[in-house]
C-alpha positions as protocol buffer text, in pm:
chain_id: "A"
residue {
  index: 1
  type: UNK
  ca { x: -15 y: -11 z: 20 }
}
residue {
  index: 2
  type: UNK
  ca { x: 127 y: 351 z: -101 }
}
residue {
  index: 3
  type: UNK
  ca { x: 105 y: 579 z: 216 }
}
residue {
  index: 4
  type: UNK
  ca { x: 320 y: 866 z: 53 }
}
residue {
  index: 5
  type: UNK
  ca { x: 116 y: 1209 z: 31 }
}
residue {
  index: 6
  type: UNK
  ca { x: 362 y: 1326 z: -236 }
}
residue {
  index: 7
  type: UNK
  ca { x: 190 y: 1247 z: -587 }
}
residue {
  index: 8
  type: UNK
  ca { x: 211 y: 1399 z: -935 }
}
residue {
  index: 9
  type: UNK
  ca { x: -65 y: 1387 z: -1185 }
}
residue {
  index: 10
  type: UNK
  ca { x: -50 y: 1498 z: -1531 }
}
residue {
  index: 11
  type: UNK
  ca { x: -315 y: 1504 z: -1812 }
}
residue {
  index: 12
  type: UNK
  ca { x: -198 y: 1547 z: -2158 }
}
residue {
  index: 13
  type: UNK
  ca { x: -283 y: 1467 z: -2543 }
}
residue {
  index: 14
  type: UNK
  ca { x: -25 y: 1289 z: -2719 }
}
residue {
  index: 15
  type: UNK
  ca { x: -1 y: 1215 z: -3091 }
}
residue {
  index: 16
  type: UNK
  ca { x: 71 y: 849 z: -3134 }
}
residue {
  index: 17
  type: UNK
  ca { x: 86 y: 850 z: -3508 }
}
residue {
  index: 18
  type: UNK
  ca { x: 444 y: 703 z: -3511 }
}
residue {
  index: 19
  type: UNK
  ca { x: 369 y: 463 z: -3256 }
}
residue {
  index: 20
  type: UNK
  ca { x: 72 y: 335 z: -3442 }
}
residue {
  index: 21
  type: UNK
  ca { x: 316 y: 308 z: -3753 }
}
residue {
  index: 22
  type: UNK
  ca { x: 563 y: 93 z: -3555 }
}
residue {
  index: 23
  type: UNK
  ca { x: 283 y: -140 z: -3409 }
}
residue {
  index: 24
  type: UNK
  ca { x: 131 y: -195 z: -3727 }
}
residue {
  index: 25
  type: UNK
  ca { x: 456 y: -267 z: -3887 }
}
residue {
  index: 26
  type: UNK
  ca { x: 545 y: -517 z: -3612 }
}
residue {
  index: 27
  type: UNK
  ca { x: 192 y: -679 z: -3671 }
}
residue {
  index: 28
  type: UNK
  ca { x: 264 y: -701 z: -4045 }
}
residue {
  index: 29
  type: UNK
  ca { x: 600 y: -874 z: -3968 }
}
residue {
  index: 30
  type: UNK
  ca { x: 446 y: -1148 z: -3764 }
}
residue {
  index: 31
  type: UNK
  ca { x: 553 y: -1001 z: -3436 }
}
residue {
  index: 32
  type: UNK
  ca { x: 399 y: -870 z: -3113 }
}
residue {
  index: 33
  type: UNK
  ca { x: 330 y: -511 z: -3118 }
}
residue {
  index: 34
  type: UNK
  ca { x: 471 y: -308 z: -2826 }
}
residue {
  index: 35
  type: UNK
  ca { x: 181 y: -160 z: -2613 }
}
residue {
  index: 36
  type: UNK
  ca { x: 107 y: 197 z: -2576 }
}
residue {
  index: 37
  type: UNK
  ca { x: 236 y: 177 z: -2226 }
}
residue {
  index: 38
  type: UNK
  ca { x: 575 y: 69 z: -2344 }
}
residue {
  index: 39
  type: UNK
  ca { x: 606 y: 395 z: -2571 }
}
residue {
  index: 40
  type: UNK
  ca { x: 479 y: 620 z: -2288 }
}
residue {
  index: 41
  type: UNK
  ca { x: 753 y: 458 z: -2050 }
}
residue {
  index: 42
  type: UNK
  ca { x: 1023 y: 499 z: -2313 }
}
residue {
  index: 43
  type: UNK
  ca { x: 918 y: 872 z: -2357 }
}
residue {
  index: 44
  type: UNK
  ca { x: 909 y: 941 z: -1986 }
}
residue {
  index: 45
  type: UNK
  ca { x: 1258 y: 800 z: -1940 }
}
residue {
  index: 46
  type: UNK
  ca { x: 1394 y: 990 z: -2228 }
}
residue {
  index: 47
  type: UNK
  ca { x: 1245 y: 1297 z: -2094 }
}
residue {
  index: 48
  type: UNK
  ca { x: 1403 y: 1265 z: -1747 }
}
residue {
  index: 49
  type: UNK
  ca { x: 1747 y: 1197 z: -1888 }
}
residue {
  index: 50
  type: UNK
  ca { x: 1713 y: 1519 z: -2097 }
}
residue {
  index: 51
  type: UNK
  ca { x: 1568 y: 1703 z: -1798 }
}
residue {
  index: 52
  type: UNK
  ca { x: 1750 y: 1563 z: -1474 }
}
residue {
  index: 53
  type: UNK
  ca { x: 1612 y: 1866 z: -1275 }
}
residue {
  index: 54
  type: UNK
  ca { x: 1266 y: 1660 z: -1298 }
}
residue {
  index: 55
  type: UNK
  ca { x: 1427 y: 1361 z: -1163 }
}
residue {
  index: 56
  type: UNK
  ca { x: 1419 y: 1448 z: -827 }
}
residue {
  index: 57
  type: UNK
  ca { x: 1281 y: 1313 z: -497 }
}
residue {
  index: 58
  type: UNK
  ca { x: 1158 y: 1476 z: -163 }
}
residue {
  index: 59
  type: UNK
  ca { x: 1266 y: 1297 z: 149 }
}
residue {
  index: 60
  type: UNK
  ca { x: 1238 y: 1359 z: 512 }
}
residue {
  index: 61
  type: UNK
  ca { x: 944 y: 1362 z: 744 }
}
residue {
  index: 62
  type: UNK
  ca { x: 1017 y: 1673 z: 935 }
}
residue {
  index: 63
  type: UNK
  ca { x: 1306 y: 1830 z: 759 }
}
residue {
  index: 64
  type: UNK
  ca { x: 1233 y: 1783 z: 406 }
}
residue {
  index: 65
  type: UNK
  ca { x: 1520 y: 1797 z: 137 }
}
residue {
  index: 66
  type: UNK
  ca { x: 1555 y: 1735 z: -236 }
}
residue {
  index: 67
  type: UNK
  ca { x: 1753 y: 1450 z: -361 }
}
residue {
  index: 68
  type: UNK
  ca { x: 1873 y: 1471 z: -709 }
}
residue {
  index: 69
  type: UNK
  ca { x: 1859 y: 1103 z: -841 }
}
residue {
  index: 70
  type: UNK
  ca { x: 2135 y: 993 z: -1086 }
}
residue {
  index: 71
  type: UNK
  ca { x: 1956 y: 688 z: -1237 }
}
residue {
  index: 72
  type: UNK
  ca { x: 1612 y: 680 z: -1421 }
}
residue {
  index: 73
  type: UNK
  ca { x: 1410 y: 419 z: -1263 }
}
residue {
  index: 74
  type: UNK
  ca { x: 1038 y: 401 z: -1389 }
}
residue {
  index: 75
  type: UNK
  ca { x: 764 y: 161 z: -1236 }
}
residue {
  index: 76
  type: UNK
  ca { x: 416 y: 98 z: -1384 }
}
residue {
  index: 77
  type: UNK
  ca { x: 144 y: -35 z: -1185 }
}
residue {
  index: 78
  type: UNK
  ca { x: -193 y: -152 z: -1320 }
}
residue {
  index: 79
  type: UNK
  ca { x: -511 y: -292 z: -1160 }
}
residue {
  index: 80
  type: UNK
  ca { x: -720 y: -573 z: -1358 }
}
residue {
  index: 81
  type: UNK
  ca { x: -1081 y: -645 z: -1258 }
}
């Protein structure tokens, strides 16, 4: 269970035309197309490498401090009914 009060939410529109082409090419070649989630995770990872100031963590319960992270680690969770 996540008990952190520090959350970020972002709602945005994204043009996935290129992703659709890659997915269709994979299908045409008999392969398994990458999921849309895979494209989003890749884009976020590349963005964090290009903008390391966004790759920070707030730590400390009483005396908060910001820690600059050197590695880009991204996790995705999904619930299934």
